Every structure is written in structure tokens, then in C-alpha cells.
Short mmCIF file of C-alpha atoms and ligand atoms in Angstrom, two decimals:
data_model
loop_
_atom_site.label_atom_id
_atom_site.label_comp_id
_atom_site.label_asym_id
_atom_site.label_seq_id
_atom_site.Cartn_x
_atom_site.Cartn_y
_atom_site.Cartn_z
CA UNK A 1177 -0.06 21.47 -11.41
CA UNK A 1178 0.04 24.79 -9.59
CA UNK A 1179 -3.39 25.60 -11.01
CA UNK A 1180 -4.94 22.52 -9.39
CA UNK A 1181 -3.91 23.73 -5.98
CA UNK A 1182 -4.30 27.43 -6.80
CA UNK A 1183 -1.02 28.11 -5.00
CA UNK A 1184 2.14 29.69 -6.36
CA UNK A 1185 4.60 27.10 -7.61
CA UNK A 1186 7.14 27.92 -4.90
CA UNK A 1187 4.67 27.19 -2.11
CA UNK A 1188 3.29 24.03 -3.59
CA UNK A 1189 3.75 21.09 -1.26
CA UNK A 1190 4.58 17.91 -3.09
CA UNK A 1191 1.71 15.49 -3.38
CA UNK A 1192 1.75 11.91 -2.16
CA UNK A 1193 -0.74 9.24 -3.16
CA UNK A 1194 -0.96 5.64 -2.06
CA UNK A 1195 -3.50 2.88 -1.67
CA UNK A 1196 -3.96 -0.46 0.02
CA UNK A 1197 -6.39 -3.27 -0.75
CA UNK A 1198 -8.97 -4.32 1.85
CA UNK A 1199 -8.24 -8.00 1.33
CA UNK A 1200 -7.59 -8.87 4.98
CA UNK A 1201 -5.83 -7.59 8.06
CA UNK A 1202 -2.62 -5.78 7.12
CA UNK A 1203 0.59 -7.69 7.61
CA UNK A 1204 3.95 -6.65 8.93
CA UNK A 1205 4.97 -6.48 5.24
CA UNK A 1206 2.32 -3.88 4.46
CA UNK A 1207 3.24 -1.95 7.58
CA UNK A 1208 7.00 -1.93 7.06
CA UNK A 1209 6.99 -1.62 3.26
CA UNK A 1210 4.34 1.06 3.00
CA UNK A 1211 2.05 2.24 5.81
CA UNK A 1212 4.78 3.07 8.31
CA UNK A 1213 6.00 5.71 5.87
CA UNK A 1214 2.57 7.07 5.11
CA UNK A 1215 2.16 8.59 8.55
CA UNK A 1216 5.63 10.12 8.56
CA UNK A 1217 5.09 11.80 5.20
CA UNK A 1218 2.01 13.71 6.29
CA UNK A 1219 4.05 16.38 8.01
CA UNK A 1220 5.89 17.51 4.89
CA UNK A 1221 3.61 16.60 2.00
CA UNK A 1222 0.02 16.91 0.88
CA UNK A 1223 -1.01 13.28 1.32
CA UNK A 1224 -3.92 11.41 -0.20
CA UNK A 1225 -4.47 7.82 0.96
CA UNK A 1226 -7.07 5.38 -0.21
CA UNK A 1227 -8.56 1.98 0.65
CA UNK A 1228 -8.72 0.47 -2.84
CA UNK A 1229 -11.86 -1.66 -2.77
CA UNK A 1230 -12.25 -1.51 -6.58
CA UNK A 1231 -8.86 -3.21 -6.87
CA UNK A 1232 -9.81 -5.84 -4.30
CA UNK A 1233 -12.63 -7.26 -6.45
CA UNK A 1234 -10.15 -8.32 -9.16
CA UNK A 1235 -10.03 -11.41 -6.93
CA UNK A 1236 -13.45 -12.79 -5.94
CA UNK A 1237 -14.53 -11.33 -2.57
CA UNK A 1238 -17.40 -12.29 -0.34
CA UNK A 1239 -19.53 -9.07 -0.18
CA UNK A 1240 -20.00 -9.11 3.61
CA UNK A 1241 -16.29 -9.77 4.17
CA UNK A 1242 -15.31 -7.01 1.74
CA UNK A 1243 -17.51 -4.50 3.58
CA UNK A 1244 -15.99 -5.55 6.91
CA UNK A 1245 -12.42 -5.52 5.62
CA UNK A 1246 -12.88 -2.10 4.05
CA UNK A 1247 -13.99 -0.47 7.28
CA UNK A 1248 -11.28 -2.33 9.20
CA UNK A 1249 -8.65 -1.19 6.72
CA UNK A 1250 -9.83 2.38 7.05
CA UNK A 1251 -9.66 2.23 10.87
CA UNK A 1252 -6.31 0.45 10.79
CA UNK A 1253 -4.77 3.17 8.65
CA UNK A 1254 -5.93 5.72 11.20
CA UNK A 1255 -4.59 3.55 14.02
CA UNK A 1256 -1.22 3.41 12.21
CA UNK A 1257 -1.00 7.18 12.38
CA UNK A 1258 -2.82 8.52 9.35
CA UNK A 1259 -4.66 11.55 10.61
CA UNK A 1260 -7.73 12.53 8.57
CA UNK A 1261 -7.20 16.12 9.66
CA UNK A 1262 -3.78 16.16 8.02
CA UNK A 1263 -4.28 13.83 5.08
CA UNK A 1264 -7.13 12.97 2.77
CA UNK A 1265 -8.19 9.43 3.67
CA UNK A 1266 -11.01 7.87 1.66
CA UNK A 1267 -12.51 4.74 0.14
CA UNK A 1268 -11.86 4.36 -3.59
CA UNK A 1269 -15.38 3.35 -4.65
CA UNK A 1270 -16.75 6.52 -3.02
CA UNK A 1271 -15.10 8.56 -5.73
CA UNK A 1272 -16.43 7.66 -9.20
CA UNK A 1273 -13.64 9.59 -10.95
CA UNK A 1274 -11.24 6.66 -10.51
CA UNK A 1275 -13.27 4.27 -12.64
CA UNK A 1276 -14.01 7.01 -15.17
CA UNK A 1277 -10.41 8.04 -15.59
CA UNK A 1278 -9.31 4.40 -15.75
CA UNK A 1279 -11.51 3.88 -18.80
CA UNK A 1280 -9.80 6.68 -20.73
CA UNK A 1281 -6.37 5.42 -19.65
CA UNK A 1282 -7.32 1.86 -20.67
CA UNK A 1283 -7.58 3.22 -24.19
CA UNK A 1284 -4.00 4.55 -23.91
CA UNK A 1285 -2.54 1.27 -22.61
CA UNK A 1286 -1.34 -1.58 -24.77
CA UNK A 1287 -2.28 -5.22 -24.37
CA UNK A 1288 1.42 -6.09 -24.66
CA UNK A 1289 2.54 -3.92 -21.76
CA UNK A 1290 -0.16 -5.25 -19.44
CA UNK A 1291 0.79 -8.81 -20.43
CA UNK A 1292 4.27 -8.21 -19.04
CA UNK A 1293 3.09 -7.29 -15.52
CA UNK A 1294 4.48 -9.85 -13.08
CA UNK A 1295 1.68 -9.34 -10.55
CA UNK A 1296 -0.84 -10.23 -13.27
CA UNK A 1297 1.13 -13.35 -14.18
CA UNK A 1298 1.40 -14.40 -10.51
CA UNK A 1299 -2.27 -13.78 -9.73
CA UNK A 1300 -3.44 -15.39 -12.98
CA UNK A 1301 -1.54 -18.51 -11.96
CA UNK A 1302 -2.90 -18.37 -8.40
CA UNK A 1303 -6.52 -17.71 -9.38
CA UNK A 1304 -6.58 -19.69 -12.62
CA UNK A 1305 -10.37 -20.09 -12.53
CA UNK A 1306 -11.01 -16.32 -12.51
CA UNK A 1307 -8.60 -14.51 -14.84
CA UNK A 1308 -10.98 -11.62 -15.34
CA UNK A 1309 -10.45 -8.46 -17.39
CA UNK A 1310 -10.21 -6.38 -14.19
CA UNK A 1311 -7.22 -8.41 -13.02
CA UNK A 1312 -5.56 -7.67 -16.35
CA UNK A 1313 -6.26 -3.91 -16.31
CA UNK A 1314 -5.62 -3.54 -12.54
CA UNK A 1315 -2.48 -1.44 -13.16
CA UNK A 1316 -4.47 1.04 -15.28
CA UNK A 1317 -6.89 1.68 -12.42
CA UNK A 1318 -3.86 2.15 -10.18
CA UNK A 1319 -2.47 4.66 -12.71
CA UNK A 1320 -5.79 6.53 -12.62
CA UNK A 1321 -5.67 6.62 -8.78
CA UNK A 1322 -2.27 8.25 -8.83
CA UNK A 1323 -2.61 10.54 -11.83
CA UNK A 1324 -5.96 12.03 -10.80
CA UNK A 1325 -4.24 13.66 -7.81
CA UNK A 1326 -1.18 14.79 -9.80
CA UNK A 1327 0.92 12.87 -7.28
CA UNK A 1328 4.66 13.47 -7.27
CA UNK A 1329 5.53 10.53 -5.03
CA UNK A 1330 3.97 7.15 -4.38
CA UNK A 1331 5.10 5.30 -1.22
CA UNK A 1332 4.85 1.56 -1.92
CA UNK A 1333 6.76 -1.66 -1.41
CA UNK A 1334 9.15 -2.76 -4.14
CA UNK A 1335 6.58 -5.21 -5.59
CA UNK A 1336 4.64 -2.23 -6.99
CA UNK A 1337 7.56 -0.71 -8.89
CA UNK A 1338 6.56 -2.19 -12.22
CA UNK A 1339 3.02 -0.80 -11.86
CA UNK A 1340 4.42 2.63 -11.12
CA UNK A 1341 6.56 2.54 -14.22
CA UNK A 1342 3.47 1.69 -16.23
CA UNK A 1343 1.62 4.65 -14.67
CA UNK A 1344 4.45 6.94 -15.79
CA UNK A 1345 4.45 5.50 -19.30
CA UNK A 1346 0.70 5.89 -19.68
CA UNK A 1347 0.79 9.44 -18.28
CA UNK A 1348 3.62 10.36 -20.66
CA UNK A 1349 1.73 8.90 -23.59
CA UNK A 1350 -1.42 10.86 -22.75
CA UNK A 1351 0.58 14.05 -22.27
CA UNK A 1352 2.31 13.58 -25.63
CA UNK A 1353 -0.92 12.94 -27.47
CA UNK A 1354 -3.16 15.56 -25.83
CA UNK A 1355 -0.91 18.12 -24.12
CA UNK A 1356 0.55 18.14 -20.62
CA UNK A 1357 -2.19 16.93 -18.29
CA UNK A 1358 -0.56 14.64 -15.74
CA UNK A 1359 2.41 14.92 -13.41
CA UNK A 1360 4.74 11.91 -13.87
CA UNK A 1361 4.92 10.20 -10.46
CA UNK A 1362 8.03 8.76 -8.82
CA UNK A 1363 8.15 5.85 -6.39
CA UNK A 1364 9.02 6.29 -2.73
CA UNK A 1365 10.31 2.82 -2.02
CA UNK A 1366 12.26 1.76 1.08
CA UNK A 1367 15.78 0.42 0.54
CA UNK A 1368 16.18 -3.35 0.47
CA UNK A 1369 17.51 -3.48 4.05
CA UNK A 1370 14.76 -1.16 5.30
CA UNK A 1371 11.97 -3.58 4.52
CA UNK A 1372 11.03 -2.90 0.89
CA UNK A 1373 10.13 -6.57 0.67
CA UNK A 1374 9.37 -8.47 3.86
CA UNK A 1375 9.32 -12.19 3.23
CA UNK A 1376 6.97 -14.94 4.40
CA UNK A 1377 8.00 -16.45 7.74
CA UNK A 1378 7.32 -19.92 6.37
CA UNK A 1379 8.87 -19.52 2.91
CA UNK A 1380 11.39 -16.69 2.99
CA UNK A 1381 11.81 -16.78 -0.78
CA UNK A 1382 8.22 -15.46 -1.18
CA UNK A 1383 6.90 -12.07 -0.11
CA UNK A 1384 4.79 -11.89 3.02
CA UNK A 1385 1.19 -11.51 1.81
CA UNK A 1386 -2.05 -10.91 3.70
CA UNK A 1387 -3.88 -13.33 1.42
CA UNK A 1388 -1.46 -16.19 2.18
CA UNK A 1389 -3.68 -19.19 3.02
CA UNK A 1390 -1.16 -20.22 5.69
CA UNK A 1391 -1.48 -17.69 8.56
CA UNK A 1392 1.91 -18.80 9.96
CA UNK A 1393 3.52 -17.12 6.94
CA UNK A 1394 2.53 -13.63 8.02
CA UNK A 1395 2.20 -11.55 11.17
CA UNK A 1396 -1.01 -9.52 11.05
CA UNK A 1397 -0.94 -6.10 12.68
CA UNK A 1398 -3.79 -7.22 14.93
CA UNK A 1399 -2.23 -10.52 16.05
CA UNK A 1400 -2.12 -10.95 19.84
CA UNK A 1401 1.35 -10.88 21.45
CA UNK A 1402 1.39 -14.64 22.14
CA UNK A 1403 0.44 -15.37 18.51
CA UNK A 1404 3.22 -13.04 17.32
CA UNK A 1405 5.76 -14.82 19.55
CA UNK A 1406 4.62 -18.22 18.29
CA UNK A 1407 4.85 -17.18 14.65
CA UNK A 1408 8.38 -15.83 15.05
CA UNK A 1409 9.49 -18.88 16.99
CA UNK A 1410 8.35 -21.12 14.15
CA UNK A 1411 9.87 -18.89 11.44
CA UNK A 1412 11.89 -20.87 8.90
CA UNK A 1413 15.62 -20.09 9.07
CA UNK A 1414 18.72 -22.20 8.32
CA UNK A 1415 20.96 -24.59 10.17
CA UNK A 1416 23.91 -22.23 10.62
CA UNK A 1417 22.56 -20.71 13.84
CA UNK A 1418 24.62 -17.52 13.57
CA UNK A 1419 22.81 -14.18 13.53
CA UNK A 1420 24.56 -12.52 10.58
CA UNK A 1421 23.34 -10.98 7.36
CA UNK A 1422 24.55 -12.97 4.37
CA UNK A 1423 23.36 -13.60 0.82
CA UNK A 1424 21.18 -16.68 0.59
CA UNK A 1425 20.22 -16.71 4.29
CA UNK A 1426 16.76 -15.42 3.37
CA UNK A 1427 15.04 -16.35 6.63
CA UNK A 1428 17.59 -14.70 8.95
CA UNK A 1429 18.04 -11.69 6.65
CA UNK A 1430 14.28 -11.16 6.78
CA UNK A 1431 14.17 -11.35 10.60
CA UNK A 1432 17.13 -8.98 10.79
CA UNK A 1433 15.35 -6.46 8.56
CA UNK A 1434 12.24 -6.62 10.73
CA UNK A 1435 14.24 -6.28 13.95
CA UNK A 1436 16.25 -3.42 12.51
CA UNK A 1437 13.12 -1.49 11.48
CA UNK A 1438 11.47 -1.93 14.88
CA UNK A 1439 14.48 -1.18 17.05
CA UNK A 1440 16.39 1.27 14.85
CA UNK A 1441 19.52 -0.89 15.26
CA UNK A 1442 21.86 -1.37 12.30
CA UNK A 1443 22.87 -4.84 11.09
CA UNK A 1444 26.38 -4.72 12.65
CA UNK A 1445 24.85 -3.70 16.00
CA UNK A 1446 22.39 -6.60 15.79
CA UNK A 1447 25.15 -9.04 14.90
CA UNK A 1448 27.11 -7.90 17.93
CA UNK A 1449 24.08 -8.07 20.21
CA UNK A 1450 23.48 -11.72 19.30
CA UNK A 1451 27.08 -12.87 18.91
CA UNK A 1452 27.39 -16.31 20.51
CA UNK A 1453 23.62 -16.62 20.95
CA UNK A 1454 21.37 -18.95 18.99
CA UNK A 1455 18.40 -18.27 16.73
CA UNK A 1456 16.00 -18.96 19.60
CA UNK A 1457 17.08 -15.88 21.55
CA UNK A 1458 17.03 -13.78 18.41
CA UNK A 1459 13.54 -14.90 17.39
CA UNK A 1460 12.23 -14.08 20.87
CA UNK A 1461 13.76 -10.62 20.69
CA UNK A 1462 12.25 -9.97 17.27
CA UNK A 1463 8.81 -11.12 18.47
CA UNK A 1464 9.00 -8.90 21.56
CA UNK A 1465 10.06 -5.83 19.56
CA UNK A 1466 7.21 -6.36 17.11
CA UNK A 1467 4.56 -7.03 19.76
CA UNK A 1468 5.65 -3.93 21.69
CA UNK A 1469 5.44 -1.66 18.61
CA UNK A 1470 2.07 -3.03 17.57
CA UNK A 1471 0.43 -2.74 21.01
CA UNK A 1472 -0.53 0.97 20.82
CA UNK A 1473 -1.74 0.52 17.24
CA UNK A 1474 -4.00 -2.33 18.36
CA UNK A 1475 -5.38 -0.28 21.24
CA UNK A 1476 -6.16 2.70 19.02
CA UNK A 1477 -7.75 0.40 16.47
CA UNK A 1478 -10.14 -1.02 19.06
CA UNK A 1479 -11.18 2.48 20.12
CA UNK A 1480 -11.82 3.55 16.55
CA UNK A 1481 -13.85 0.45 15.71
CA UNK A 1482 -16.00 1.26 18.73
CA UNK A 1483 -17.02 4.56 17.13
CA UNK A 1484 -18.48 3.75 13.72
CA UNK A 1485 -20.19 7.14 13.46
CA UNK A 1486 -16.83 8.88 13.67
CA UNK A 1487 -15.33 6.58 11.04
CA UNK A 1488 -18.26 7.31 8.74
CA UNK A 1489 -17.86 11.03 9.23
CA UNK A 1490 -14.17 10.72 8.32
CA UNK A 1491 -14.58 8.61 5.18
CA UNK A 1492 -17.44 10.75 3.87
CA UNK A 1493 -15.45 13.92 4.29
CA UNK A 1494 -12.39 12.21 2.79
CA UNK A 1495 -14.36 11.32 -0.35
CA UNK A 1496 -15.59 14.90 -0.75
CA UNK A 1497 -12.07 16.26 -0.41
CA UNK A 1498 -10.74 13.68 -2.85
CA UNK A 1499 -13.43 14.40 -5.43
CA UNK A 1500 -12.71 18.11 -5.34
CA UNK A 1501 -9.16 17.41 -6.52
CA UNK A 1502 -9.75 14.50 -8.88
CA UNK A 1503 -12.73 16.28 -10.51
CA UNK A 1504 -10.45 19.01 -11.80
CA UNK A 1505 -8.09 16.52 -13.39
CA UNK A 1506 -10.89 14.42 -14.87
CA UNK A 1507 -12.50 17.49 -16.41
CA UNK A 1508 -9.24 18.32 -18.12
CA UNK A 1509 -8.82 14.71 -19.29
CA UNK A 1510 -12.32 14.61 -20.78
CA UNK A 1511 -11.88 17.96 -22.50
CA UNK A 1512 -8.53 17.04 -24.00
CA UNK A 1513 -9.86 13.67 -25.13
CA UNK A 1514 -12.61 15.45 -27.10
CA UNK A 1515 -15.72 14.77 -25.00
CA UNK A 1516 -18.43 17.46 -25.07
CA UNK A 1517 -18.64 19.03 -21.58
CA UNK A 1518 -21.67 17.66 -19.73
CA UNK A 1519 -21.97 20.68 -17.47
CA UNK A 1520 -22.27 18.42 -14.40
P1 LIG B 2634 -2.63 -9.35 -1.26
O1 LIG B 2634 -2.03 -10.48 -0.50
O2 LIG B 2634 -4.10 -9.22 -1.06
O3 LIG B 2634 -2.23 -9.31 -2.71
P2 LIG B 2634 -0.65 -7.65 -0.17
O4 LIG B 2634 -0.38 -8.09 1.22
O5 LIG B 2634 0.32 -7.98 -1.21
O6 LIG B 2634 -2.10 -8.06 -0.60
P3 LIG B 2634 -1.33 -4.93 -1.02
O7 LIG B 2634 -2.62 -4.38 -0.56
O8 LIG B 2634 -1.26 -5.43 -2.41
O9 LIG B 2634 -0.83 -6.08 -0.04
O10 LIG B 2634 -0.18 -3.87 -0.78
C1 LIG B 2634 -0.25 -2.73 0.05
C2 LIG B 2634 1.12 -2.11 0.18
O11 LIG B 2634 1.98 -2.95 0.95
C3 LIG B 2634 1.85 -1.91 -1.15
O12 LIG B 2634 2.54 -0.67 -1.11
C4 LIG B 2634 2.81 -3.04 -1.22
O13 LIG B 2634 3.94 -2.71 -2.01
C5 LIG B 2634 3.18 -3.19 0.24
N1 LIG B 2634 3.58 -4.56 0.54
C6 LIG B 2634 2.80 -5.67 0.43
N2 LIG B 2634 3.47 -6.77 0.83
C7 LIG B 2634 4.72 -6.34 1.21
C8 LIG B 2634 5.87 -7.01 1.71
N3 LIG B 2634 5.87 -8.30 1.92
N4 LIG B 2634 6.96 -6.25 2.00
C9 LIG B 2634 6.95 -4.92 1.80
N5 LIG B 2634 5.90 -4.24 1.33
C10 LIG B 2634 4.78 -4.92 1.02
N1 LIG B 2635 -1.70 -2.07 -6.32
C1 LIG B 2635 -1.38 -1.59 -5.02
C2 LIG B 2635 -2.51 -0.93 -4.32
C3 LIG B 2635 -2.81 0.35 -5.01
C4 LIG B 2635 -1.99 1.49 -5.02
C5 LIG B 2635 -2.70 2.44 -5.80
C6 LIG B 2635 -0.75 1.81 -4.46
C7 LIG B 2635 -3.91 0.63 -5.75
N2 LIG B 2635 -3.84 1.89 -6.22
C8 LIG B 2635 -2.15 3.70 -6.04
C9 LIG B 2635 -0.24 3.07 -4.71
C10 LIG B 2635 -0.92 3.99 -5.50
C11 LIG B 2635 -0.91 -2.75 -4.19
O1 LIG B 2635 -0.35 -2.52 -3.22
N3 LIG B 2635 -1.13 -3.95 -4.57
#
């Protein structure tokens, strides 16, 4: 990998890659499970972040909405602290190497292993009238995203763990067959009580998802404070009315995780703070902490969306920077596979 960065091994900063789909406004789940960490990592790592529009079309998207969501996602990532001067921030379809590399990796991936992917099974059940080949090979495109940048670490929520394992398996298989080409990536996944999996506010046994048809199930990063308060107040909990973390109390455990992330308070401290108080007080406190944290992000987002020329400048430069790295890997992949160099 040192050769890709043309830096001595000792100086090589570890590489981070992650992506997010432009399928709607990001939720608190996306923020806590993934994006919150992306900004923090930029100080110590070489970070590459991507709005994965190619992945988004595995579920049917309205073209105008996809265009809007992609730009919004790009601006939201910046508003959440990703600095295009520190990290490479780009839009996946702007770099053709992803689709090209995915094709080669498709030919190193077995039907059986893709059939075992739980996200595929879930989405195939949810979108039964459009079980397209892209939905099936989605994890291979994700492997290409990661492997093209020789990423060491991939910050994602726990739901993506199985896809990461597949990326490692495919990379290992390619390396064994054709010689060491890819770095095997590791996950960078928050611990369970640090928000690896934030649950729906309406059904705390299911993960919070931005494509949930019921907007009461998720808090979007751009929700107004009064909407946030309302959603937390109507969050499904239990009848015990005691703020304490316990197995099976999915609703309260979820709210405690969110509160803990936004206030930095540990579970015992939270339990003490709300001893003798009901769920109503607790829900209000959670809503206030969330609204307060999101306020500056929302303000920055509005500013950025008011300057489309700047956004365009950033995503164009991001794509150029990304292509410079991924091009080197793809060239190696093509050569090792046995393709005649095109000289492009
Ligand atoms: P969709 O509803 O369109 O499938 P999503 O909300 O599940 O989308 P993705 O774009 O698939 O979001 O995921 C972006 C990142 O957010 C991933 O790293 C994923 O692991 C993380 N993530 C998504 N939902 C949650 C959640 N509820 N809790 C923690 N992390 C999450
Ligand atoms: N599948 C991921 C999004 C994604 C991704 C990636 C995450 C696409 N490519 C590469 C990390 C690294 C999801 O969150 N659903």
C-alpha cells in the first residue's frame, strides 16, 4: 500500500473509507452510528467519504428526487463536520472506477455468499416487485468502493458488518488468486451502548431507517425542534415508567443510548438523574439534547445549500482526488486479471 501513497511505510496514515446512500434526509441513526465518527476521524486518518448514488438505485428512485437527495446528502455531510479540505468527499457516480472494479469483483463472488446477506433478504422482502440484480450484487459494489482506496478502516453501523466481512473475503480471494492487490479492511463500529444500532421510535425492535414510510419512526437531522420534541414524546416505551437500562426494554434502552451519546453521560448517571421521575420528563430531556446538538448542523446546512457553486466546486475536486487514488488500484486489478493495458 505504501506505493499507492508514495510515502514510507512508517509515515503512512491509515486510510478510512465510508459511504452513505442519498435515499432521504439522514436520520439520528445514520448520524450516531456512522457520520458523527466520520468527522472525528479526519484529524488522524486519511479519510475518503462518498455519497453512494449507485447503491441508491438498487431501490427504484425518482430521478429528480435522487438528484436533490444527492446534493442534500453532500451538503449535510459537510454540515456534520466533514471538511473537504481535510477529507476527500465525492459522489460515487462521478468516479467510474467503482462500477468497473465491481464487475471484476462480481466474478470473484459466489452466488451462495450473496444469497446469505441479510440486507438483501430484508430488502427483497420489502421491495418484492423489484428484486433486481443490482440489489443482489450491492455488497460487491460496496467492496469495490472500499478496496479501491486500500482502506484500513470502515466506520459504519453494525448493520453493515456482514457486508464488510464479504468485502474482506472477496479481497482475500482476489489476493490469493492474483497476488496481493488489496488491503483487507476492518470495521470501525461503535459499541452497542454507543449507538451502533439506533432503533425506530415507533417499533424499537427495528432499526431506525431513513426510508421508513412512517416519519414518526425516525428523527431526521433536519427536523425542526418542535417536530423533534413531538417525535420523542410519542416514542414507544413500556409501562414500567422507570428510567433504567434493562434487557428487553428496547424503547427505553434506545432513548438512553441517544441521550448518552448527545450528553456524554453514562447510563448510571442518567439513571440517577431521572430517579423518581417518569418517562415524560426523560423524553423531553432527550428531545432537548437532540434539538440543541442538531441546531448548528441545520444552520450550516442552510448556508451551504445557499451556495450551490461552492458545493459543485467541492464535489468536482473530490471526484478528481478520488480518481487519482482509485485509478492506481484499478490499473493493478486489470493488469493482474490479464487485461491488455488500454493506455488510457
Ligand atoms: P435506507 O433506509 O435507505 O436503507 P439507512 O437509513 O439504513 O438507509 P444507509 O445509507 O444504508 O442508511 O446507512 C448509512 C450509514 O448509517 C451506515 O454506516 C449504516 O450502518 C448507518 N446506520 C443506518 N441506520 C442506522 C441505525 N439505525 N443505527 C446506527 N447506524 C445506522
Ligand atoms: N451499504 C452502505 C453504504 C455504503 C458503504 C460503502 C459504507 C456503500 N458503500 C462503503 C461503507 C463503505 C450502507 O450504509 N447501507
